[in-house]
PDB file of C-alpha atoms and ligand atoms in Angstrom:
ATOM      1  CA  UNK A  27       0.000   0.000   0.000  1.00  0.00           C
ATOM      2  CA  UNK A  28       1.523   3.291  -1.079  1.00  0.00           C
ATOM      3  CA  UNK A  29       1.766   6.242   1.274  1.00  0.00           C
ATOM      4  CA  UNK A  30      -0.268   9.105  -0.230  1.00  0.00           C
ATOM      5  CA  UNK A  31       0.843  12.717   0.322  1.00  0.00           C
ATOM      6  CA  UNK A  32      -0.910  15.842  -0.946  1.00  0.00           C
ATOM      7  CA  UNK A  33       1.091  18.960  -1.764  1.00  0.00           C
ATOM      8  CA  UNK A  34       0.521  22.383  -3.323  1.00  0.00           C
ATOM      9  CA  UNK A  35       3.101  23.071  -6.004  1.00  0.00           C
ATOM     10  CA  UNK A  36       4.506  22.610  -9.475  1.00  0.00           C
ATOM     11  CA  UNK A  37       4.846  18.945 -10.461  1.00  0.00           C
ATOM     12  CA  UNK A  38       7.984  19.715 -12.494  1.00  0.00           C
ATOM     13  CA  UNK A  39       9.725  20.481  -9.174  1.00  0.00           C
ATOM     14  CA  UNK A  40       8.916  17.133  -7.587  1.00  0.00           C
ATOM     15  CA  UNK A  41      11.763  14.836  -6.462  1.00  0.00           C
ATOM     16  CA  UNK A  42      10.298  11.452  -7.379  1.00  0.00           C
ATOM     17  CA  UNK A  43      11.241   8.597  -9.722  1.00  0.00           C
ATOM     18  CA  UNK A  44       8.358   9.345 -12.119  1.00  0.00           C
ATOM     19  CA  UNK A  45       5.974  12.206 -12.715  1.00  0.00           C
ATOM     20  CA  UNK A  46       2.622  11.768 -14.412  1.00  0.00           C
ATOM     21  CA  UNK A  47       1.412  14.333 -16.933  1.00  0.00           C
ATOM     22  CA  UNK A  48      -2.188  14.940 -17.992  1.00  0.00           C
ATOM     23  CA  UNK A  49      -1.660  14.467 -21.695  1.00  0.00           C
ATOM     24  CA  UNK A  50      -3.814  14.411 -24.799  1.00  0.00           C
ATOM     25  CA  UNK A  51      -4.003  11.398 -27.068  1.00  0.00           C
ATOM     26  CA  UNK A  52      -1.249  12.602 -29.402  1.00  0.00           C
ATOM     27  CA  UNK A  53       1.355  12.741 -26.566  1.00  0.00           C
ATOM     28  CA  UNK A  54       2.840  15.711 -28.471  1.00  0.00           C
ATOM     29  CA  UNK A  55       2.253  18.126 -25.573  1.00  0.00           C
ATOM     30  CA  UNK A  56      -0.299  20.813 -24.904  1.00  0.00           C
ATOM     31  CA  UNK A  57      -1.154  23.391 -22.278  1.00  0.00           C
ATOM     32  CA  UNK A  58      -1.728  23.123 -18.542  1.00  0.00           C
ATOM     33  CA  UNK A  59       0.417  20.662 -16.661  1.00  0.00           C
ATOM     34  CA  UNK A  60       1.353  18.952 -19.951  1.00  0.00           C
ATOM     35  CA  UNK A  61       2.757  22.242 -21.210  1.00  0.00           C
ATOM     36  CA  UNK A  62       4.776  22.718 -18.031  1.00  0.00           C
ATOM     37  CA  UNK A  63       6.164  19.178 -18.204  1.00  0.00           C
ATOM     38  CA  UNK A  64       7.097  19.501 -21.870  1.00  0.00           C
ATOM     39  CA  UNK A  65       8.775  22.866 -21.240  1.00  0.00           C
ATOM     40  CA  UNK A  66      10.804  21.362 -18.390  1.00  0.00           C
ATOM     41  CA  UNK A  67      11.670  18.101 -20.168  1.00  0.00           C
ATOM     42  CA  UNK A  68      12.592  19.773 -23.447  1.00  0.00           C
ATOM     43  CA  UNK A  69      11.769  19.105 -27.093  1.00  0.00           C
ATOM     44  CA  UNK A  70      12.850  15.472 -26.991  1.00  0.00           C
ATOM     45  CA  UNK A  71       9.730  14.716 -24.944  1.00  0.00           C
ATOM     46  CA  UNK A  72       7.366  15.570 -27.809  1.00  0.00           C
ATOM     47  CA  UNK A  73       9.514  13.511 -30.189  1.00  0.00           C
ATOM     48  CA  UNK A  74       9.396  10.517 -27.839  1.00  0.00           C
ATOM     49  CA  UNK A  75       5.671  10.970 -27.222  1.00  0.00           C
ATOM     50  CA  UNK A  76       4.940  11.214 -30.919  1.00  0.00           C
ATOM     51  CA  UNK A  77       6.885   8.002 -31.507  1.00  0.00           C
ATOM     52  CA  UNK A  78       4.769   5.936 -29.067  1.00  0.00           C
ATOM     53  CA  UNK A  79       1.383   7.705 -29.336  1.00  0.00           C
ATOM     54  CA  UNK A  80      -1.515   7.871 -29.717  1.00  0.00           C
ATOM     55  CA  UNK A  81      -2.573   6.997 -26.176  1.00  0.00           C
ATOM     56  CA  UNK A  82      -6.226   6.123 -25.514  1.00  0.00           C
ATOM     57  CA  UNK A  83      -8.151   7.943 -22.772  1.00  0.00           C
ATOM     58  CA  UNK A  84      -7.691   5.925 -19.580  1.00  0.00           C
ATOM     59  CA  UNK A  85      -4.370   4.504 -20.681  1.00  0.00           C
ATOM     60  CA  UNK A  86      -0.836   5.566 -19.680  1.00  0.00           C
ATOM     61  CA  UNK A  87       2.479   5.328 -21.532  1.00  0.00           C
ATOM     62  CA  UNK A  88       6.027   6.115 -20.364  1.00  0.00           C
ATOM     63  CA  UNK A  89       8.942   8.023 -21.838  1.00  0.00           C
ATOM     64  CA  UNK A  90      12.253   9.100 -20.362  1.00  0.00           C
ATOM     65  CA  UNK A  91      12.266  12.396 -18.438  1.00  0.00           C
ATOM     66  CA  UNK A  92      14.977  13.958 -20.685  1.00  0.00           C
ATOM     67  CA  UNK A  93      15.899  17.434 -19.348  1.00  0.00           C
ATOM     68  CA  UNK A  94      14.087  17.041 -16.004  1.00  0.00           C
ATOM     69  CA  UNK A  95      16.590  16.913 -13.129  1.00  0.00           C
ATOM     70  CA  UNK A  96      17.311  13.677 -11.229  1.00  0.00           C
ATOM     71  CA  UNK A  97      15.870  11.772  -9.475  1.00  0.00           C
ATOM     72  CA  UNK A  98      13.079  12.047 -12.039  1.00  0.00           C
ATOM     73  CA  UNK A  99      13.827   9.373 -14.640  1.00  0.00           C
ATOM     74  CA  UNK A 100      10.418   8.775 -16.211  1.00  0.00           C
ATOM     75  CA  UNK A 101       7.398  10.695 -17.414  1.00  0.00           C
ATOM     76  CA  UNK A 102       4.137   8.759 -17.461  1.00  0.00           C
ATOM     77  CA  UNK A 103       1.652  10.241 -19.931  1.00  0.00           C
ATOM     78  CA  UNK A 104      -1.942   9.609 -18.859  1.00  0.00           C
ATOM     79  CA  UNK A 105      -4.915  10.733 -20.962  1.00  0.00           C
ATOM     80  CA  UNK A 106      -7.934  11.689 -18.908  1.00  0.00           C
ATOM     81  CA  UNK A 107     -11.595  11.827 -19.906  1.00  0.00           C
ATOM     82  CA  UNK A 108     -13.220  14.985 -21.178  1.00  0.00           C
ATOM     83  CA  UNK A 109     -16.041  15.742 -18.700  1.00  0.00           C
ATOM     84  CA  UNK A 110     -19.427  15.463 -20.465  1.00  0.00           C
ATOM     85  CA  UNK A 111     -21.706  15.595 -17.433  1.00  0.00           C
ATOM     86  CA  UNK A 112     -20.756  12.326 -15.764  1.00  0.00           C
ATOM     87  CA  UNK A 113     -22.959   9.853 -17.627  1.00  0.00           C
ATOM     88  CA  UNK A 114     -20.444   8.863 -20.269  1.00  0.00           C
ATOM     89  CA  UNK A 115     -18.111   6.651 -18.229  1.00  0.00           C
ATOM     90  CA  UNK A 116     -15.833   9.533 -17.237  1.00  0.00           C
ATOM     91  CA  UNK A 117     -15.300   8.202 -13.700  1.00  0.00           C
ATOM     92  CA  UNK A 118     -14.148   4.810 -14.981  1.00  0.00           C
ATOM     93  CA  UNK A 119     -11.776   6.388 -17.492  1.00  0.00           C
ATOM     94  CA  UNK A 120     -10.275   8.633 -14.804  1.00  0.00           C
ATOM     95  CA  UNK A 121      -9.844   5.682 -12.424  1.00  0.00           C
ATOM     96  CA  UNK A 122      -8.132   3.828 -15.244  1.00  0.00           C
ATOM     97  CA  UNK A 123      -5.624   6.698 -15.653  1.00  0.00           C
ATOM     98  CA  UNK A 124      -4.443   6.207 -12.046  1.00  0.00           C
ATOM     99  CA  UNK A 125      -4.524   2.411 -12.224  1.00  0.00           C
ATOM    100  CA  UNK A 126      -2.607   2.228 -15.491  1.00  0.00           C
ATOM    101  CA  UNK A 127      -0.084   4.856 -14.322  1.00  0.00           C
ATOM    102  CA  UNK A 128       0.711   2.722 -11.249  1.00  0.00           C
ATOM    103  CA  UNK A 129       1.013  -0.380 -13.436  1.00  0.00           C
ATOM    104  CA  UNK A 130       3.408   1.457 -15.755  1.00  0.00           C
ATOM    105  CA  UNK A 131       5.335   2.742 -12.730  1.00  0.00           C
ATOM    106  CA  UNK A 132       5.715  -0.864 -11.562  1.00  0.00           C
ATOM    107  CA  UNK A 133       6.989  -1.898 -14.994  1.00  0.00           C
ATOM    108  CA  UNK A 134       9.582   0.886 -14.699  1.00  0.00           C
ATOM    109  CA  UNK A 135      10.567  -0.036 -11.156  1.00  0.00           C
ATOM    110  CA  UNK A 136       9.565   3.421  -9.943  1.00  0.00           C
ATOM    111  CA  UNK A 137       9.000   3.588  -6.174  1.00  0.00           C
ATOM    112  CA  UNK A 138       7.802   7.187  -5.947  1.00  0.00           C
ATOM    113  CA  UNK A 139       5.316   8.842  -8.309  1.00  0.00           C
ATOM    114  CA  UNK A 140       3.797  12.331  -8.479  1.00  0.00           C
ATOM    115  CA  UNK A 141       0.365  12.852 -10.035  1.00  0.00           C
ATOM    116  CA  UNK A 142      -1.355  16.079 -11.110  1.00  0.00           C
ATOM    117  CA  UNK A 143      -5.122  16.351 -10.757  1.00  0.00           C
ATOM    118  CA  UNK A 144      -5.720  14.641 -14.076  1.00  0.00           C
ATOM    119  CA  UNK A 145      -8.687  15.890 -16.165  1.00  0.00           C
ATOM    120  CA  UNK A 146      -9.698  18.665 -13.727  1.00  0.00           C
ATOM    121  CA  UNK A 147      -8.402  21.531 -15.854  1.00  0.00           C
ATOM    122  CA  UNK A 148      -9.108  21.848 -19.563  1.00  0.00           C
ATOM    123  CA  UNK A 149     -11.042  18.573 -19.505  1.00  0.00           C
ATOM    124  CA  UNK A 150     -13.448  19.962 -16.889  1.00  0.00           C
ATOM    125  CA  UNK A 151     -13.752  17.045 -14.460  1.00  0.00           C
ATOM    126  CA  UNK A 152     -15.105  18.302 -11.088  1.00  0.00           C
ATOM    127  CA  UNK A 153     -12.102  18.484  -8.736  1.00  0.00           C
ATOM    128  CA  UNK A 154     -13.876  17.027  -5.685  1.00  0.00           C
ATOM    129  CA  UNK A 155     -15.102  13.937  -7.537  1.00  0.00           C
ATOM    130  CA  UNK A 156     -11.756  13.533  -9.284  1.00  0.00           C
ATOM    131  CA  UNK A 157      -9.916  13.656  -5.962  1.00  0.00           C
ATOM    132  CA  UNK A 158     -12.078  10.897  -4.506  1.00  0.00           C
ATOM    133  CA  UNK A 159     -11.572   8.747  -7.597  1.00  0.00           C
ATOM    134  CA  UNK A 160      -7.811   9.309  -7.525  1.00  0.00           C
ATOM    135  CA  UNK A 161      -7.409   8.342  -3.862  1.00  0.00           C
ATOM    136  CA  UNK A 162      -9.802   5.378  -4.024  1.00  0.00           C
ATOM    137  CA  UNK A 163      -8.055   4.000  -7.106  1.00  0.00           C
ATOM    138  CA  UNK A 164      -4.553   4.437  -5.690  1.00  0.00           C
ATOM    139  CA  UNK A 165      -5.608   2.736  -2.472  1.00  0.00           C
ATOM    140  CA  UNK A 166      -7.206  -0.193  -4.324  1.00  0.00           C
ATOM    141  CA  UNK A 167      -4.506  -0.831  -6.936  1.00  0.00           C
ATOM    142  CA  UNK A 168      -1.861  -3.401  -5.975  1.00  0.00           C
ATOM    143  CA  UNK A 169       1.515  -1.744  -6.631  1.00  0.00           C
ATOM    144  CA  UNK A 170       5.158  -1.698  -5.576  1.00  0.00           C
ATOM    145  CA  UNK A 171       5.077   2.089  -5.575  1.00  0.00           C
ATOM    146  CA  UNK A 172       5.752   3.133  -1.983  1.00  0.00           C
ATOM    147  CA  UNK A 173       5.139   6.865  -2.172  1.00  0.00           C
ATOM    148  CA  UNK A 174       2.481   8.736  -4.148  1.00  0.00           C
ATOM    149  CA  UNK A 175       2.464  12.542  -4.193  1.00  0.00           C
ATOM    150  CA  UNK A 176      -0.772  14.199  -5.324  1.00  0.00           C
ATOM    151  CA  UNK A 177       0.333  17.621  -6.539  1.00  0.00           C
ATOM    152  CA  UNK A 178      -2.261  20.399  -6.561  1.00  0.00           C
ATOM    153  CA  UNK A 179      -1.607  23.579  -8.508  1.00  0.00           C
ATOM    154  CA  UNK A 180      -4.180  25.570  -6.537  1.00  0.00           C
ATOM    155  CA  UNK A 181      -5.489  25.568  -2.973  1.00  0.00           C
ATOM    156  CA  UNK A 182      -8.987  24.450  -3.961  1.00  0.00           C
ATOM    157  CA  UNK A 183      -7.625  21.291  -5.565  1.00  0.00           C
ATOM    158  CA  UNK A 184      -5.324  20.655  -2.611  1.00  0.00           C
ATOM    159  CA  UNK A 185      -8.270  20.862  -0.207  1.00  0.00           C
ATOM    160  CA  UNK A 186     -10.234  18.321  -2.245  1.00  0.00           C
ATOM    161  CA  UNK A 187      -7.235  15.976  -2.430  1.00  0.00           C
ATOM    162  CA  UNK A 188      -6.538  16.243   1.291  1.00  0.00           C
ATOM    163  CA  UNK A 189     -10.221  15.687   2.118  1.00  0.00           C
ATOM    164  CA  UNK A 190     -10.238  12.553  -0.026  1.00  0.00           C
ATOM    165  CA  UNK A 191      -7.094  11.215   1.675  1.00  0.00           C
ATOM    166  CA  UNK A 192      -8.443  11.998   5.151  1.00  0.00           C
ATOM    167  CA  UNK A 193     -11.851  10.486   4.412  1.00  0.00           C
ATOM    168  CA  UNK A 194     -10.323   7.134   3.456  1.00  0.00           C
ATOM    169  CA  UNK A 195      -7.922   6.993   6.414  1.00  0.00           C
TER     170      UNK A 195
HETATM  171  N1  APR B 211       1.980  21.271 -11.738  1.00  0.00           N
HETATM  172  C1  APR B 211       0.933  20.583 -11.213  1.00  0.00           C
HETATM  173  N2  APR B 211      -0.331  20.725 -11.644  1.00  0.00           N
HETATM  174  C2  APR B 211      -0.549  21.608 -12.651  1.00  0.00           C
HETATM  175  C3  APR B 211       0.491  22.361 -13.253  1.00  0.00           C
HETATM  176  C4  APR B 211       1.801  22.159 -12.752  1.00  0.00           C
HETATM  177  N3  APR B 211       2.858  22.818 -13.262  1.00  0.00           N
HETATM  178  N4  APR B 211      -0.070  23.142 -14.229  1.00  0.00           N
HETATM  179  C5  APR B 211      -1.388  22.902 -14.219  1.00  0.00           C
HETATM  180  N5  APR B 211      -1.691  21.990 -13.265  1.00  0.00           N
HETATM  181  C6  APR B 211      -2.992  21.447 -12.873  1.00  0.00           C
HETATM  182  C7  APR B 211      -4.223  22.218 -13.274  1.00  0.00           C
HETATM  183  O1  APR B 211      -4.409  23.326 -12.397  1.00  0.00           O
HETATM  184  C8  APR B 211      -5.284  21.162 -13.092  1.00  0.00           C
HETATM  185  O2  APR B 211      -5.654  21.072 -11.731  1.00  0.00           O
HETATM  186  O3  APR B 211      -3.162  20.210 -13.542  1.00  0.00           O
HETATM  187  C9  APR B 211      -4.547  19.860 -13.476  1.00  0.00           C
HETATM  188  C10 APR B 211      -4.953  19.274 -14.821  1.00  0.00           C
HETATM  189  O4  APR B 211      -5.279  20.339 -15.720  1.00  0.00           O
HETATM  190  P1  APR B 211      -4.804  20.309 -17.270  1.00  0.00           P
HETATM  191  O5  APR B 211      -3.346  20.465 -17.323  1.00  0.00           O
HETATM  192  O6  APR B 211      -5.666  21.291 -17.988  1.00  0.00           O
HETATM  193  O7  APR B 211      -5.126  18.826 -17.762  1.00  0.00           O
HETATM  194  P2  APR B 211      -6.518  18.154 -18.178  1.00  0.00           P
HETATM  195  O8  APR B 211      -7.693  18.794 -17.523  1.00  0.00           O
HETATM  196  O9  APR B 211      -6.306  16.681 -17.979  1.00  0.00           O
HETATM  197  O10 APR B 211      -6.620  18.483 -19.734  1.00  0.00           O
HETATM  198  C11 APR B 211      -5.696  17.855 -20.594  1.00  0.00           C
HETATM  199  O11 APR B 211      -5.110  19.902 -21.645  1.00  0.00           O
HETATM  200  O12 APR B 211      -3.016  20.734 -21.700  1.00  0.00           O
HETATM  201  C12 APR B 211      -3.919  20.029 -22.413  1.00  0.00           C
HETATM  202  O13 APR B 211      -2.564  18.579 -23.761  1.00  0.00           O
HETATM  203  C13 APR B 211      -3.453  18.620 -22.663  1.00  0.00           C
HETATM  204  O14 APR B 211      -5.223  18.239 -24.203  1.00  0.00           O
HETATM  205  C14 APR B 211      -4.770  17.956 -22.902  1.00  0.00           C
HETATM  206  C15 APR B 211      -5.677  18.624 -21.887  1.00  0.00           C
END
């Protein structure tokens, strides 16, 4: 069972083995956290992403971390669901993003992973529901990852993440 920590900050500053980015299916980069990760990792990230993409919503694929500083060795690209009101399987796709990211982290031998609040920005997923899904999925996914950092970029998201962690003990 991984230890789950919530933190307010910039995921590109995290000292973990792997950071997860909220990507789009092309894996060529975009705005939001994906833009920050691509800016920090450098242009080789888009080349590597383009070579392995597309990535289906709910799936996760790994590349090296390129220009990101150690100890970060891997970037896990997860594609979240676009929020369409909640009746189109969005919760299951979001849960799958966390589950698949942990599975990919295990394949990489990563023991510490940082996640952004996948799908809660451009894709419009309500942050409180997304936080509960993230924590419940991380807690229920068998993994060798020992430390999960849920990185919020704003205080509202951090409150939802912390509430979800506290609620599930
Ligand atoms: N560190 C951590 N979190 C961040 C950072 C950062 N540097 N920058 C933004 N965030 C947060 C946002 O505030 C939001 O809470 O990441 C969360 C996810 O928002 P988005 O980045 O918009 O991702 P998402 O909603 O999944 O939309 C993905 O946006 O950028 C494009 O290419 C991406 O098409 C894809 C879509």
